[in-house]
């Protein structure tokens, strides 16, 4: 594979406990011993209460931590019950944050809150994993590219530090379903995303990720997609065995 870094990002969603430190330790041990020569970046995004705990216990240059969300309030601290600011995340050991995941959009995130979250994270120098993706209906109506463009243009302002943004294409119909898009479809989407990002933001080499039902089997075909810089992995990232199998098959 190419010498560019490949991202393997674990989105644990609402799963995990302090006991799962062992999963991360297993993965760290394995890649230290077996994958030293590969240029990969592993990011774990557990539920927020576990970030500081894991980040303190895992001191590894191979593994970074991220949050699955961030407050849209532009304050470091304040009277915002239940909210977690970019500033607090950074101090807890998070370097990354997922923003715009379809599950958060379903729970109330909209173009505007997503824009605010991105701006806050950008100001606080968190690396942003910006999720976009069309629904099954939008896909069936052949509106995918239109929707993706809208999601990008409605939430990304021009002055952002684009070096710190990863674009995760996660078709909603692929998340948790075991169904992945065809290679030709992904190639088309990625090349269109590149065109949008260069035309509207002058981003020449955006980092593009794929997410949705990634597993140890389908990584064999997903790794063939040109311009794909990595993967955002849900269910198959929960155990070190499945996560390691994906990385191993990617490099085999
Ligand atoms: P699955 O890998 O479980 O389909 O989840 C994908 C996802 O939503 C990652 O953010």
XYZ file of C-alpha atoms and ligand atoms in Angstrom:
262
model
C 0.000 0.000 0.000
C 1.034 3.608 -0.229
C 3.461 5.250 2.154
C 0.753 7.719 3.268
C -0.757 7.135 6.699
C -3.860 5.012 6.800
C -6.342 5.779 9.558
C -8.147 3.067 11.476
C -10.622 4.883 13.692
C -12.687 3.014 16.257
C -16.077 4.504 17.006
C -17.276 2.582 20.043
C -20.596 4.445 20.106
C -22.430 3.722 23.403
C -20.279 0.724 24.284
C -17.351 0.034 26.578
C -16.267 0.107 30.206
C -12.950 0.601 32.042
C -12.404 -3.162 31.697
C -12.056 -2.719 27.939
C -8.658 -1.163 28.462
C -7.434 -4.673 27.679
C -8.776 -4.388 24.111
C -6.657 -1.308 23.500
C -3.620 -2.822 25.203
C -3.912 -5.929 23.013
C -4.082 -3.839 19.887
C -1.156 -1.684 20.946
C 0.959 -4.740 21.718
C 0.098 -6.325 18.394
C 0.824 -3.368 16.181
C 4.026 -2.541 18.069
C 5.310 -5.999 17.344
C 3.831 -6.751 13.945
C 3.084 -3.516 12.170
C 5.937 -1.256 13.130
C 6.914 -0.575 9.549
C 3.444 0.463 8.373
C 2.379 4.044 8.452
C -0.893 3.774 10.268
C -2.830 5.898 12.710
C -5.108 4.267 15.233
C -7.681 6.448 16.953
C -10.052 5.174 19.624
C -13.272 7.093 20.226
C -14.850 5.523 23.311
C -17.692 7.128 25.295
C -16.492 10.431 26.771
C -16.108 9.263 30.421
C -13.560 6.670 29.290
C -11.308 8.996 27.296
C -9.266 10.375 30.201
C -9.031 6.968 31.846
C -7.763 5.242 28.695
C -5.507 8.136 27.685
C -3.787 8.009 31.092
C -3.274 4.252 30.977
C -2.201 3.983 27.325
C 0.947 5.923 26.654
C 1.642 4.781 23.132
C 2.732 6.714 20.113
C 0.615 4.339 18.042
C -2.701 5.153 19.617
C -4.626 8.406 19.849
C -7.967 9.167 21.421
C -11.022 11.041 20.267
C -14.526 11.951 21.337
C -17.724 10.989 19.533
C -19.164 14.473 19.916
C -18.538 17.932 21.358
C -20.681 20.812 22.600
C -21.787 23.453 20.121
C -21.352 26.119 22.825
C -18.317 28.224 22.194
C -17.123 28.350 25.813
C -14.425 26.445 27.605
C -16.575 26.229 30.742
C -20.041 27.332 31.773
C -23.547 26.535 32.893
C -24.384 24.024 30.170
C -25.547 20.865 31.903
C -24.541 17.724 30.078
C -22.296 19.498 27.577
C -18.588 18.838 27.046
C -16.507 21.587 25.445
C -13.586 21.174 23.052
C -11.391 22.627 25.777
C -12.446 19.962 28.302
C -11.976 17.242 25.705
C -8.447 18.393 24.960
C -7.611 18.398 28.650
C -8.953 14.860 28.957
C -6.559 13.488 26.361
C -8.669 13.709 23.223
C -6.908 14.805 20.040
C -9.773 13.988 17.697
C -13.518 14.508 17.641
C -16.212 12.947 15.490
C -18.718 15.559 14.321
C -21.849 15.091 12.233
C -22.293 11.359 12.666
C -25.652 10.289 11.216
C -26.690 8.916 14.609
C -26.157 12.393 16.112
C -27.954 14.015 13.170
C -30.904 11.719 13.924
C -30.729 12.792 17.566
C -31.029 16.482 16.685
C -27.790 17.757 15.162
C -28.443 20.008 12.176
C -26.311 21.948 9.692
C -26.030 24.849 12.088
C -25.098 22.944 15.266
C -22.646 20.898 13.242
C -21.086 24.099 11.902
C -20.757 25.466 15.453
C -19.204 22.236 16.701
C -16.717 22.234 13.832
C -15.767 25.852 14.477
C -15.256 25.201 18.199
C -13.182 22.102 17.610
C -11.168 23.930 14.957
C -10.434 26.827 17.323
C -9.285 24.393 19.980
C -7.074 22.552 17.510
C -8.876 19.244 17.804
C -8.639 17.082 14.700
C -12.108 16.729 13.231
C -13.606 13.558 11.805
C -16.457 15.108 9.851
C -19.101 12.539 8.934
C -21.318 12.862 5.918
C -23.598 10.361 4.236
C -26.926 9.932 2.510
C -29.917 7.890 3.642
C -31.200 4.837 1.805
C -34.050 6.858 0.333
C -31.704 9.591 -0.882
C -29.488 6.936 -2.391
C -32.388 5.215 -4.133
C -33.535 8.566 -5.512
C -30.018 9.127 -6.866
C -29.573 12.187 -4.701
C -26.443 11.040 -2.877
C -23.983 13.503 -4.373
C -26.365 16.397 -3.948
C -26.854 15.555 -0.270
C -23.135 15.143 0.379
C -22.428 18.493 -1.236
C -25.136 20.141 0.857
C -23.813 18.592 4.069
C -20.341 19.923 3.300
C -21.270 23.404 2.130
C -23.798 23.978 4.926
C -21.374 23.199 7.747
C -17.836 24.061 6.642
C -16.695 27.669 6.613
C -13.836 28.725 4.374
C -11.342 29.757 7.048
C -11.021 26.360 8.722
C -7.727 24.588 9.115
C -8.434 21.853 6.579
C -5.250 20.008 7.502
C -7.059 19.048 10.689
C -10.200 17.735 9.027
C -10.826 14.151 7.954
C -13.888 13.555 5.800
C -15.663 10.334 6.685
C -18.121 9.170 4.081
C -20.598 6.961 5.908
C -23.683 6.069 3.869
C -26.452 5.688 6.444
C -27.726 2.566 4.697
C -24.390 0.876 5.274
C -23.997 1.557 8.991
C -24.587 -1.608 10.990
C -26.269 -3.377 8.068
C -23.423 -5.489 6.710
C -23.955 -3.855 3.296
C -21.166 -1.849 1.719
C -21.238 0.229 -1.462
C -19.698 -1.188 -4.624
C -16.125 -0.255 -5.475
C -17.241 1.724 -8.519
C -19.744 3.682 -6.461
C -17.145 4.532 -3.815
C -14.623 5.549 -6.438
C -17.180 7.916 -7.935
C -18.199 9.400 -4.580
C -14.594 9.961 -3.491
C -13.657 11.612 -6.734
C -16.722 13.901 -6.517
C -15.894 14.773 -2.912
C -12.415 15.759 -4.005
C -13.870 17.991 -6.700
C -16.222 19.715 -4.256
C -13.446 20.299 -1.738
C -11.064 21.735 -4.268
C -13.681 23.901 -5.947
C -15.171 25.395 -2.793
C -12.297 25.313 -0.314
C -9.153 24.855 -2.432
C -8.356 21.687 -0.475
C -6.110 19.788 -2.843
C -5.520 16.533 -0.962
C -8.375 15.990 1.453
C -8.149 13.000 3.763
C -11.104 10.802 2.882
C -12.308 7.941 5.053
C -14.952 5.308 4.514
C -17.272 4.078 7.280
C -20.110 1.560 7.349
C -19.967 -2.172 8.129
C -16.187 -2.365 7.687
C -14.953 -5.814 8.701
C -12.003 -8.155 8.232
C -13.485 -9.628 5.046
C -14.670 -6.574 3.149
C -11.482 -4.605 3.933
C -9.927 -6.665 1.131
C -12.060 -4.874 -1.420
C -12.298 -1.552 0.432
C -8.530 -1.201 0.449
C -8.567 -1.045 -3.353
C -10.424 2.274 -3.420
C -8.067 5.002 -4.608
C -8.001 8.185 -2.525
C -9.255 6.372 0.577
C -7.095 7.349 3.544
C -8.692 5.106 6.112
C -11.741 3.716 7.828
C -14.191 4.645 10.554
C -15.159 1.392 12.193
C -18.063 0.750 14.557
C -19.028 -2.787 15.617
C -15.834 -4.453 14.394
C -13.656 -2.153 16.505
C -15.112 -3.275 19.824
C -12.843 -6.285 20.248
C -9.117 -6.201 19.616
C -9.370 -9.474 17.699
C -11.732 -8.075 15.045
C -9.925 -4.759 14.887
C -6.530 -6.438 14.486
C -7.930 -8.725 11.764
C -9.009 -5.668 9.776
C -5.561 -4.056 10.036
C -3.830 -7.328 9.273
C -5.938 -7.973 6.171
C -5.465 -4.414 5.012
C -1.694 -4.886 4.945
C -1.692 -8.483 3.695
P -20.473 -0.056 11.796
O -19.028 -0.312 11.459
O -20.930 -0.791 13.035
O -21.357 -0.245 10.620
O -20.576 1.491 12.203
C -20.038 2.439 11.342
C -20.067 3.743 12.011
O -21.118 4.317 12.222
C -18.776 4.315 12.428
O -18.899 5.641 12.775
